[in-house]
Short mmCIF file of C-alpha atoms and ligand atoms in Angstrom, two decimals:
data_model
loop_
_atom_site.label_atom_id
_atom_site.label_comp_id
_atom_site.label_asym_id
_atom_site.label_seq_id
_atom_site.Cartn_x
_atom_site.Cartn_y
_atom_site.Cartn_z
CA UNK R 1074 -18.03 23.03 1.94
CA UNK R 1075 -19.12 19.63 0.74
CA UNK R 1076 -16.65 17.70 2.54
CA UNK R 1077 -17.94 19.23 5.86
CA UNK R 1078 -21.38 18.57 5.04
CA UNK R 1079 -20.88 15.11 4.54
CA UNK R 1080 -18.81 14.39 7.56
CA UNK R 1081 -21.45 13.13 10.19
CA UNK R 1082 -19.97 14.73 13.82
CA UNK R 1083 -18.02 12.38 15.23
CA UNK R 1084 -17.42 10.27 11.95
CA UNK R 1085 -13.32 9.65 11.85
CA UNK R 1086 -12.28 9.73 7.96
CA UNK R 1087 -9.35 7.09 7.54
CA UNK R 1088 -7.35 6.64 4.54
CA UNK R 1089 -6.24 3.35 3.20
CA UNK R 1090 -3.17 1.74 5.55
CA UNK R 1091 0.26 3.01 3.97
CA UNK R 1092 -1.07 5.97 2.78
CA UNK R 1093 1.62 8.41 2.25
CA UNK R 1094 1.27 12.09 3.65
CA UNK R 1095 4.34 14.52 3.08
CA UNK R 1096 5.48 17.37 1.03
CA UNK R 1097 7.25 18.15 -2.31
CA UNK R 1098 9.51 21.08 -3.72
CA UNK R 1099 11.95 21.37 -6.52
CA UNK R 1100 15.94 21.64 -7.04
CA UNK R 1101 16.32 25.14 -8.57
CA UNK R 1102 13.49 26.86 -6.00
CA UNK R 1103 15.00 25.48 -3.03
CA UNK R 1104 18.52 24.16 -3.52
CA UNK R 1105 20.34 27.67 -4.29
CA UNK R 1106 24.01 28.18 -5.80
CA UNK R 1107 22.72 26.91 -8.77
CA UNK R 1108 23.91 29.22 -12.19
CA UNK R 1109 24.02 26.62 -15.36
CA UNK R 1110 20.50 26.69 -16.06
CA UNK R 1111 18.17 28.50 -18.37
CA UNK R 1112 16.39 30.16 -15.33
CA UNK R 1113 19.99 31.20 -14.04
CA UNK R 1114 20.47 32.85 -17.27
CA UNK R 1115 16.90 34.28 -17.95
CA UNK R 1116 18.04 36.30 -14.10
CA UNK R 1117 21.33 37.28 -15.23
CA UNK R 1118 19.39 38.77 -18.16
CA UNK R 1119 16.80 40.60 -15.88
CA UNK R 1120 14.34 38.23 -17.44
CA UNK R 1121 13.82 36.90 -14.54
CA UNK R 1122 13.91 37.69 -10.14
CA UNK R 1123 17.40 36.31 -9.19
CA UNK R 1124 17.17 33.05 -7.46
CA UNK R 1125 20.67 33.11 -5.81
CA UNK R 1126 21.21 31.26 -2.59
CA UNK R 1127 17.47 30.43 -2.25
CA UNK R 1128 16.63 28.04 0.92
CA UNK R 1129 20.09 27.08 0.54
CA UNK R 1130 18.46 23.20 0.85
CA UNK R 1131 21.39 22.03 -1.23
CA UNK R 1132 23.38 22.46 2.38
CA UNK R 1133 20.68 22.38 5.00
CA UNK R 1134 18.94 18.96 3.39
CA UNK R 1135 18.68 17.24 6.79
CA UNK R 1136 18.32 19.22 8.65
CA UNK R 1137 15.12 20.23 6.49
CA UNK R 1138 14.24 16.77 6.59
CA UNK R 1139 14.50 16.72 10.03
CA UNK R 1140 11.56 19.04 10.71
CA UNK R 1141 9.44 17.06 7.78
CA UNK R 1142 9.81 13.42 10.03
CA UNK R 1143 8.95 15.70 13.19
CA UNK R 1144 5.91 16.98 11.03
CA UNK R 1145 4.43 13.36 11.07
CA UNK R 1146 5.79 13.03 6.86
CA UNK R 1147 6.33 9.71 5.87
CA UNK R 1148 6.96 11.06 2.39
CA UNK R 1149 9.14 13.59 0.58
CA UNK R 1150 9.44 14.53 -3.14
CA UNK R 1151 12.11 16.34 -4.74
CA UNK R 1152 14.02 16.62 -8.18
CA UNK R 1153 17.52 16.55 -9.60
CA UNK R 1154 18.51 19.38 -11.02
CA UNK R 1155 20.01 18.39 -14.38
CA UNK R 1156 22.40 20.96 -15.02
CA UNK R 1157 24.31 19.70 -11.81
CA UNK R 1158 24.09 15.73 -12.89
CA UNK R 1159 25.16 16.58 -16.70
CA UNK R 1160 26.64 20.50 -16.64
CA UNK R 1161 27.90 20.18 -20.51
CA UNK R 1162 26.18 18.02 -22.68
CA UNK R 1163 27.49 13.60 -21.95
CA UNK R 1164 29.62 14.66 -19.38
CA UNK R 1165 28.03 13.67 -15.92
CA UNK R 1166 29.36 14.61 -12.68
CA UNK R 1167 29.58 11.50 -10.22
CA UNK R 1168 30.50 13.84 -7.16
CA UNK R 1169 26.51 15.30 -7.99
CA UNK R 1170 24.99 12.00 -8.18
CA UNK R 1171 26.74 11.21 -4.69
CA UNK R 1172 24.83 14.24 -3.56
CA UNK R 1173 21.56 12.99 -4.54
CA UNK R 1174 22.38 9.63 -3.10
CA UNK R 1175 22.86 11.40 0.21
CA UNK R 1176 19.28 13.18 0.05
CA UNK R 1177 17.73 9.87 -0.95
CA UNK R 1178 19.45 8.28 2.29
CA UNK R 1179 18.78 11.07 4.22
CA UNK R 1180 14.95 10.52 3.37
CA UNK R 1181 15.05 6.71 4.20
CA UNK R 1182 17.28 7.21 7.76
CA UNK R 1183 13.76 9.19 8.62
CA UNK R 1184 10.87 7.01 7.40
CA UNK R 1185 10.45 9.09 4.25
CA UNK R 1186 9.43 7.14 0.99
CA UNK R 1187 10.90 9.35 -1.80
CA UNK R 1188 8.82 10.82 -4.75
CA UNK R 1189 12.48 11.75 -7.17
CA UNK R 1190 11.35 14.65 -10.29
CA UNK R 1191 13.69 13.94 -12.75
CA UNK R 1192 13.19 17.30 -14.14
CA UNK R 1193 11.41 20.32 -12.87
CA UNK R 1194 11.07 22.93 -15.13
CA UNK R 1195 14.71 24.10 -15.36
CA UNK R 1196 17.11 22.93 -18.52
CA UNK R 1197 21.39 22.99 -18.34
CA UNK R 1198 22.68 25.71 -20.64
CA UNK R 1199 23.77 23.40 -23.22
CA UNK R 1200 20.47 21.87 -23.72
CA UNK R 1201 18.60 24.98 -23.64
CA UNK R 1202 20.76 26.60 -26.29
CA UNK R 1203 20.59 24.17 -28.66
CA UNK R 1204 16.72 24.75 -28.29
CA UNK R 1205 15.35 22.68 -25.80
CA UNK R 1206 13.18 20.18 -26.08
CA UNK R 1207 12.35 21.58 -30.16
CA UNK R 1208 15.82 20.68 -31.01
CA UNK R 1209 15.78 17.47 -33.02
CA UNK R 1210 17.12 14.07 -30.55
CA UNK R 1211 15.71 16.04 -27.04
CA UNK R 1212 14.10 13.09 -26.82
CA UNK R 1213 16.70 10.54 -26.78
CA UNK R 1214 19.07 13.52 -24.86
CA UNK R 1215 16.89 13.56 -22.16
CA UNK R 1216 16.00 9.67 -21.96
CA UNK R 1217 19.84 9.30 -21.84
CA UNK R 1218 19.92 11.64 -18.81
CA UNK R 1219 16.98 10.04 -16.85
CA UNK R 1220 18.90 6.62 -17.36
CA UNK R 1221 21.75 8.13 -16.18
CA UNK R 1222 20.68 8.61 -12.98
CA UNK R 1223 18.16 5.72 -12.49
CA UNK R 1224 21.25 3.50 -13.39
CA UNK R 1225 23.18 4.97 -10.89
CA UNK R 1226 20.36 5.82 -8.09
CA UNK R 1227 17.33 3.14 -8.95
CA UNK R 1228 18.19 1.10 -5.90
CA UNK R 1229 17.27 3.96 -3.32
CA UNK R 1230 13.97 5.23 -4.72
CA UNK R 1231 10.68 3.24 -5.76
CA UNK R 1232 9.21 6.02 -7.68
CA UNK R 1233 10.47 8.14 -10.16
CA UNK R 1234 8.83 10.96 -12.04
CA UNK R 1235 10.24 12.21 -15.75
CA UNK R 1236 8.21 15.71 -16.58
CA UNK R 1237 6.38 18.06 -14.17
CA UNK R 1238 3.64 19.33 -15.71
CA UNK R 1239 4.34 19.47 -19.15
CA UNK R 1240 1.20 21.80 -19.56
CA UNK R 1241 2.69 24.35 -17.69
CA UNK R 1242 6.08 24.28 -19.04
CA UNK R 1243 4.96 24.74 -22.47
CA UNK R 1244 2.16 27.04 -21.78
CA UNK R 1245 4.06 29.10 -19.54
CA UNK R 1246 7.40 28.83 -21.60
CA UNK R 1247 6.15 29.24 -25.06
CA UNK R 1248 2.74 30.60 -25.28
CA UNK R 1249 2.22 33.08 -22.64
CA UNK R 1250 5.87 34.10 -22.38
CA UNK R 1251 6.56 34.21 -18.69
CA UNK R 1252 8.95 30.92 -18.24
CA UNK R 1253 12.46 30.84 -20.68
CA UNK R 1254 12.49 30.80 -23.53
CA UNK R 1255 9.73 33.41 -23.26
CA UNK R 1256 8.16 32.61 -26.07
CA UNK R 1257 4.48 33.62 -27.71
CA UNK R 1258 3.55 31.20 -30.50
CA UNK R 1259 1.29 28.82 -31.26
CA UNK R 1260 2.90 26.39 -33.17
CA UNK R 1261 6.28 26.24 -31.27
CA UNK R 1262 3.73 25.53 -27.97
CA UNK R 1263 1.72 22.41 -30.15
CA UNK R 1264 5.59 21.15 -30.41
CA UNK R 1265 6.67 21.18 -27.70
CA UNK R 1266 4.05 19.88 -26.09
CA UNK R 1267 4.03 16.93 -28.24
CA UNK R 1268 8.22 17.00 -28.14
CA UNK R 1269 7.82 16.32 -24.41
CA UNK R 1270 5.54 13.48 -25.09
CA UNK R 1271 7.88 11.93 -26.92
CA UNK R 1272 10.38 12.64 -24.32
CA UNK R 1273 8.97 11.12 -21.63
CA UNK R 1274 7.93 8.20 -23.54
CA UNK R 1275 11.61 7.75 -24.80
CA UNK R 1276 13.02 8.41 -20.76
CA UNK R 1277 9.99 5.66 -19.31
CA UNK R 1278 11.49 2.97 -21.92
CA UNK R 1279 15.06 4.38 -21.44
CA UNK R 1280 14.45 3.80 -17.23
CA UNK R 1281 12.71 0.63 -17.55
CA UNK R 1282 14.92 -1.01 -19.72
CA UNK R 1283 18.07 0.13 -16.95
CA UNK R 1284 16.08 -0.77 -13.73
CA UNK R 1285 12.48 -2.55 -13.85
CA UNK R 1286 12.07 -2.60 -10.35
CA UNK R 1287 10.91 1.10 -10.27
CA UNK R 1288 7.67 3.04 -10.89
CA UNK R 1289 7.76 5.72 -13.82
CA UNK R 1290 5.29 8.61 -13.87
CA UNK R 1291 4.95 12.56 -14.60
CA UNK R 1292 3.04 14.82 -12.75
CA UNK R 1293 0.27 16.31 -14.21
CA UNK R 1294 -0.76 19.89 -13.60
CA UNK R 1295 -5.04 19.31 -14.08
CA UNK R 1296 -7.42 21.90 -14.07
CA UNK R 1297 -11.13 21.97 -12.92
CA UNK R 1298 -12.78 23.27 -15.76
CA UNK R 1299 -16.12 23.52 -13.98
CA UNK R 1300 -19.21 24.56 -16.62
CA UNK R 1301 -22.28 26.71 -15.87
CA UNK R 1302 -25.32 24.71 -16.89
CA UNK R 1303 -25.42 25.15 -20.56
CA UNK R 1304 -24.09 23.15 -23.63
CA UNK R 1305 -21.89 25.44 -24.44
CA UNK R 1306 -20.08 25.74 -21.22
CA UNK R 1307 -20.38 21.82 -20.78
CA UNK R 1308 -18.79 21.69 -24.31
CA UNK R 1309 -16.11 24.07 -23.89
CA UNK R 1310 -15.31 22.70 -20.31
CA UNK R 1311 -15.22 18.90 -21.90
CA UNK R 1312 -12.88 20.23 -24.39
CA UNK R 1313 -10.42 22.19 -22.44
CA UNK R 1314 -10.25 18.92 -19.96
CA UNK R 1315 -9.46 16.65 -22.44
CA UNK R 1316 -7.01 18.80 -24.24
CA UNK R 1317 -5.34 20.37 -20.95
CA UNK R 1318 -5.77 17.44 -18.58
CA UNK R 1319 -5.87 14.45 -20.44
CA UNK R 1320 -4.09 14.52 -23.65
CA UNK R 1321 -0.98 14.23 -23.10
CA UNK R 1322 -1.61 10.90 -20.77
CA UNK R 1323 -3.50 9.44 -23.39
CA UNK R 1324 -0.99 10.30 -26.12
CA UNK R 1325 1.70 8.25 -23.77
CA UNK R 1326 -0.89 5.82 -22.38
CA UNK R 1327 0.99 2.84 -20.99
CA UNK R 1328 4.14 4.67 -20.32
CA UNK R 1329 2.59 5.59 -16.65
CA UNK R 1330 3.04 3.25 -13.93
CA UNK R 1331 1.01 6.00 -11.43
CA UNK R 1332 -0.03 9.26 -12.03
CA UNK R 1333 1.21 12.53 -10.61
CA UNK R 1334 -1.51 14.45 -9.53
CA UNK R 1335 -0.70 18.48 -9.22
CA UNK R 1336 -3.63 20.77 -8.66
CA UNK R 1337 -3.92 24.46 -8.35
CA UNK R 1338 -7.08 25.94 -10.24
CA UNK R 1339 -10.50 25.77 -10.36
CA UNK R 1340 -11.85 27.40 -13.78
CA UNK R 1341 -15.70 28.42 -13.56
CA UNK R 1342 -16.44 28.36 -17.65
CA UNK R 1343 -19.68 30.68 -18.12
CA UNK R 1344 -20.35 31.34 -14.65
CA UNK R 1345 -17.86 33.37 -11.71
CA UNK R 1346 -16.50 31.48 -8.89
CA UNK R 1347 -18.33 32.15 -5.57
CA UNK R 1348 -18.05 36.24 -4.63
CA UNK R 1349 -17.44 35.22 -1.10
CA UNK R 1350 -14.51 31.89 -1.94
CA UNK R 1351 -11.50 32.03 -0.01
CA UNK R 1352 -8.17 33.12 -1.84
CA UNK R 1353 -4.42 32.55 -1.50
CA UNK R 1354 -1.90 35.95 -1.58
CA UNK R 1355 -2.26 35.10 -5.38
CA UNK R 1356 -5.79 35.14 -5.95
CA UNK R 1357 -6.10 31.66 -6.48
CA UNK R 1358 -9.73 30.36 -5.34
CA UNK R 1359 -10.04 28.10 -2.57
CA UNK R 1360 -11.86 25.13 -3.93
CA UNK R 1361 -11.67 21.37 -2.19
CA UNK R 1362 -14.33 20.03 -4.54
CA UNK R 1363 -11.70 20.60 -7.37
CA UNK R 1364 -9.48 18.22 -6.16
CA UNK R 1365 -12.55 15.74 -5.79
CA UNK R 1366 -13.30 15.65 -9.56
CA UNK R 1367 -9.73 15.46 -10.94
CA UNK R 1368 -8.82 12.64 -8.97
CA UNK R 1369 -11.91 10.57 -10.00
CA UNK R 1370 -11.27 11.90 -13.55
CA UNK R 1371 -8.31 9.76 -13.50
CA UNK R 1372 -9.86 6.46 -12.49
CA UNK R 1373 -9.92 5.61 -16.38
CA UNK R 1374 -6.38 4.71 -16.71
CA UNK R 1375 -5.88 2.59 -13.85
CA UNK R 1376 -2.97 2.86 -12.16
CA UNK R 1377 -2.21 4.28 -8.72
CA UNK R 1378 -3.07 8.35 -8.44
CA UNK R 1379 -0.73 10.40 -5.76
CA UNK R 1380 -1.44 13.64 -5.37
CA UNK R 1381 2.16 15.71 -6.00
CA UNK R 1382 1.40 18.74 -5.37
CA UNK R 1383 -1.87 21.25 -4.02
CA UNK R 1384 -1.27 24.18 -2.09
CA UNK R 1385 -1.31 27.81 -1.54
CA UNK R 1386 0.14 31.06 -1.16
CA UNK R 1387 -0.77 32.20 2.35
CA UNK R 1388 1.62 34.36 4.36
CA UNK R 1389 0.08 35.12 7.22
CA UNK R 1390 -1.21 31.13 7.09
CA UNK R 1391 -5.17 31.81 7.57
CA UNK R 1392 -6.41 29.80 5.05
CA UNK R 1393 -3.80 26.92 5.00
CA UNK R 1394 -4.93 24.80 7.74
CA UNK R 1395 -8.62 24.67 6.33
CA UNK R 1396 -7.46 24.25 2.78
CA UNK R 1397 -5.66 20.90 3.84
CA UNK R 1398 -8.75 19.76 5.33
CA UNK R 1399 -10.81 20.59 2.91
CA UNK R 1400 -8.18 19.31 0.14
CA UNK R 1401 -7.25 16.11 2.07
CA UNK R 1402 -11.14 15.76 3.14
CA UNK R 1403 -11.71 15.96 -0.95
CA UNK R 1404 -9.70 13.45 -1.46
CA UNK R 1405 -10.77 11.00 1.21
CA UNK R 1406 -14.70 11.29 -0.74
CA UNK R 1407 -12.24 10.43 -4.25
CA UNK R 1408 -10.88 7.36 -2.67
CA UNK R 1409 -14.50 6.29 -1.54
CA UNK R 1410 -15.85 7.01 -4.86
CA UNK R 1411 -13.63 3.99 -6.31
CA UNK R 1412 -9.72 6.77 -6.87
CA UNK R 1413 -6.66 4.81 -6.07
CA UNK R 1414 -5.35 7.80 -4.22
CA UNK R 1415 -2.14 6.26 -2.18
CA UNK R 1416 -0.78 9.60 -1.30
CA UNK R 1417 -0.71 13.54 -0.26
CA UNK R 1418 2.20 15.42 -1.13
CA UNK R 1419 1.40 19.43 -0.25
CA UNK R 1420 3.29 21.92 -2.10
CA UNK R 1421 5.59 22.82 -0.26
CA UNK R 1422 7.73 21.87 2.31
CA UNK R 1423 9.15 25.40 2.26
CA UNK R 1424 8.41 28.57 1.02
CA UNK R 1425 10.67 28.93 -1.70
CA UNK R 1426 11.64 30.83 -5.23
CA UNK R 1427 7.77 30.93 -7.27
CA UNK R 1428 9.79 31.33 -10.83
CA UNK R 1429 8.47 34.41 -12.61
CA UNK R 1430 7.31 35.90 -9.27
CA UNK R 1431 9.99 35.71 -7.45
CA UNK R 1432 10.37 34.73 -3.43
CA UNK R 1433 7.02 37.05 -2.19
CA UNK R 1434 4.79 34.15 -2.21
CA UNK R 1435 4.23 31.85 0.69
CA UNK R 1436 3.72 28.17 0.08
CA UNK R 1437 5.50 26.49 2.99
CA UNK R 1438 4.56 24.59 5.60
CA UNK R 1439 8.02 25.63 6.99
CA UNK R 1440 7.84 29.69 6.94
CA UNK R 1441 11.84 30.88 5.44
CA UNK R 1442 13.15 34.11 6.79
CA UNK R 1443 15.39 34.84 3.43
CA UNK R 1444 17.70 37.06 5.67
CA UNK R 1445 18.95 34.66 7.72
CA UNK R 1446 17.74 31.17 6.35
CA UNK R 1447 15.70 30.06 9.86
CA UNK R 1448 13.05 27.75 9.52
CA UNK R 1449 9.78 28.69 11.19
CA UNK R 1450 6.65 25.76 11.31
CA UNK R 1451 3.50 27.19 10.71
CA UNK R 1452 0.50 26.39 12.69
CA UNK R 1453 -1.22 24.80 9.74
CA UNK R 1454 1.55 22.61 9.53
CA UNK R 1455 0.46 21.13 12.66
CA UNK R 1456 -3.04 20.53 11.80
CA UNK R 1457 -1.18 18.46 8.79
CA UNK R 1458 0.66 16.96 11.02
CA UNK R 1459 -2.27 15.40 13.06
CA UNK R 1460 -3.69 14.56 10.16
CA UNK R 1461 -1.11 12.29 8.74
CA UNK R 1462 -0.08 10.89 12.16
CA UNK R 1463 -3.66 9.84 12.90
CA UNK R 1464 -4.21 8.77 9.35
CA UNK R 1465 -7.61 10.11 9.06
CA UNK R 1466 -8.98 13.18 9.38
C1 BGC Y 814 4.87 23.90 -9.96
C2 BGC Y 814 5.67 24.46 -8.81
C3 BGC Y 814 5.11 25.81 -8.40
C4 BGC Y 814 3.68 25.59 -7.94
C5 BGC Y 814 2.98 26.85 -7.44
C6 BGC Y 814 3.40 24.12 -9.84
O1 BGC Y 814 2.87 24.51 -11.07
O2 BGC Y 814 5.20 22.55 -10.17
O3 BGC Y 814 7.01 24.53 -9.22
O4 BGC Y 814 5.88 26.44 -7.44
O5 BGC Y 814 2.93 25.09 -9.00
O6 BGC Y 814 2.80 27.74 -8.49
#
């Protein structure tokens, strides 16, 4: 690997003082007992694997966070789920927002700067059935819901995040059919996706205007469309990374105080990815250098880059302590390269419920016997852990 290669032995790698190292996960694939959401309903249907109790984190929160400040974190993200905050449609449970209050506490009592999703993927009943985000006003629904709970919760978190991957959502939800509403169709997936621009520009003035102190932002699911030396790879590759990656943050340019940085893929366009590269359970290549390129790829608009989410499938944990390396070792060459990285969030804390497939794959740090709920670290978790205590790699 690259990163290897260009470490001289010996060399230490720091990262820039207060860099944050930690990990992220999401309400509905952690929290459990959760049954007013579109995901709830796509498993009562058999659409869907049952999510049920899940990690039960909804209960076990600090305890969770106890092995994350033990694990050298000095970060955690996490999101509201919406359907507990606003279960029918203007009415907003206090008693929920006093639960979030007491994760966001829980965070700070351990040294934990909090990364809050405002929504991750899953939509209350209400909103859902009225058509999501297609239905005329989702905009100004959802702004009034992210307002909400910045009003009410602003004080205890600095940065706050509106979408998660709005690529995936809509490609996932309404071209390719595997997320609710299951959906194959062009034109409702061009609407949406520009629906949820509009959305999360109508939330980042809606938050602002409630509580200026904080930092907006979305994550971004990017993509390393990586072209085989031709123009027509180079051309297809330039086009797929501006419409996948970079659109939408153009399209809402100036609505982002940082960016979210999520990364999973590397795409090979006119060539195949290495025979011999390292995959997760899932098949997903094993590719540091990825994570190099998107991160200076966002160095054109400017504002502060964390990273929100990388990681991997990996049950037996073989290939997890090298991919943080090689992920975090990518990222240190980004920052020297002129990428205002300020942070590492892997995916995930846990291993938790992977939506369409269900609880079989592995992406915790923190292994989850589903039987009876215990916790097990993983070894790779350690080598994260040195890494983040040292600060440097
Ligand atoms: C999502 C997570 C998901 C992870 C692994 C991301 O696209 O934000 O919810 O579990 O990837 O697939």
């Amino acid at each position: 690997m690259e990163e290897v290669e260009n470490k001289k032995i010996g060399e230490v790698r720091s990262f820039p003082e207060g860099f944050l190292w930690g990990a992220s996960t999401a309400s509905f694939q952690v929290e459990g007992g959760i049954s007013n959401n579109d995901w709830a309903e796509a498993a009562r249907q058999g659409k869907a694997p049952l999510c049920g109790r899940a990690c039960d984190h909804y209960s076990r929160f600090e305890s969770d966070f106890d092995i994350a400040k033990d694990l050298g974190h000095n970060a955690h993200r996490f999101s509201i789920e919406w359907s507990r905050i606003e279960p029918e449609e203007g009415k907003f449970d206090e008693k929920e927002i006093e639960h979030y209050r007491a994760v966001l506490r829980a965070l700070k009592a351990r040294g934990l700067t909090p990364f809050v999703t405002l929504w991750h993927f899953t939509q209350p009943m209400w909103f859902s059935e009225r058509g999501g985000f297609l239905h005329a006003g989702a905009a100004q629904v959802f702004a009034r819901y992210c307002s909400f709970v910045v009003d009410r919760l602003g004080s205890e978190a600095e940065f706050w995040m509106t979408i998660n991957e709005p690529q995936v959502f809509a490609g996932d939800g309404y071209l390719k059919g595997k997320f609710p509403p299951f959906a194959r169709n062009l034109i409702s997936y061009l609407r949406v996706l520009s629906a949820l621009m509009k959305a999360h520009v109508a939330a980042y003035r809606a938050i602002k205007a409630t509580n200026s102190n904080v930092q907006v932002g979305i994550a971004t699911h990017n993509i390393d469309f990586d072209p085989a030396e031709n123009v027509l790879a180079r051309y297809l590759a330039g086009f797929l990374d501006w419409f996948w990656n970079h659109r939408f943050l153009l399209k809402t340019k100036g609505c982002h105080d940082f960016i979210g940085l999520n990364h999973y893929f590397h795409h090979p366009i006119g060539k195949r990815a290495a025979k011999d590269a390292p995959r997760s359970d899932m098949g997903w290549e094993i590719h540091p250098e990825s994570l190099y390129r998107l991160s200076v790829g966002l160095v054109r608009y400017n504002v502060p880059i964390y990273i929100t989410e990388s990681g991997l499938a990996d049950s037996k944990d073989v290939h997890r302590a090298s991919y943080i390396t090689g992920y975090v070792g990518a990222v240190h060459r980004a920052i020297t390269d002129g990428a205002d990285v300020r942070g590492y969030l892997h995916w995930s804390l846990l291993d938790n419920y992977e939506w369409a497939e269900g609880f079989w794959p592995r992406f915790g740090l923190v292994a989850i016997d589903y039987a009876t709920l215990t916790r097990t670290v993983r070894a790779s978790a350690r080598v994260f852990e040195t890494i983040a205590r040292a600060n440097a790699l």
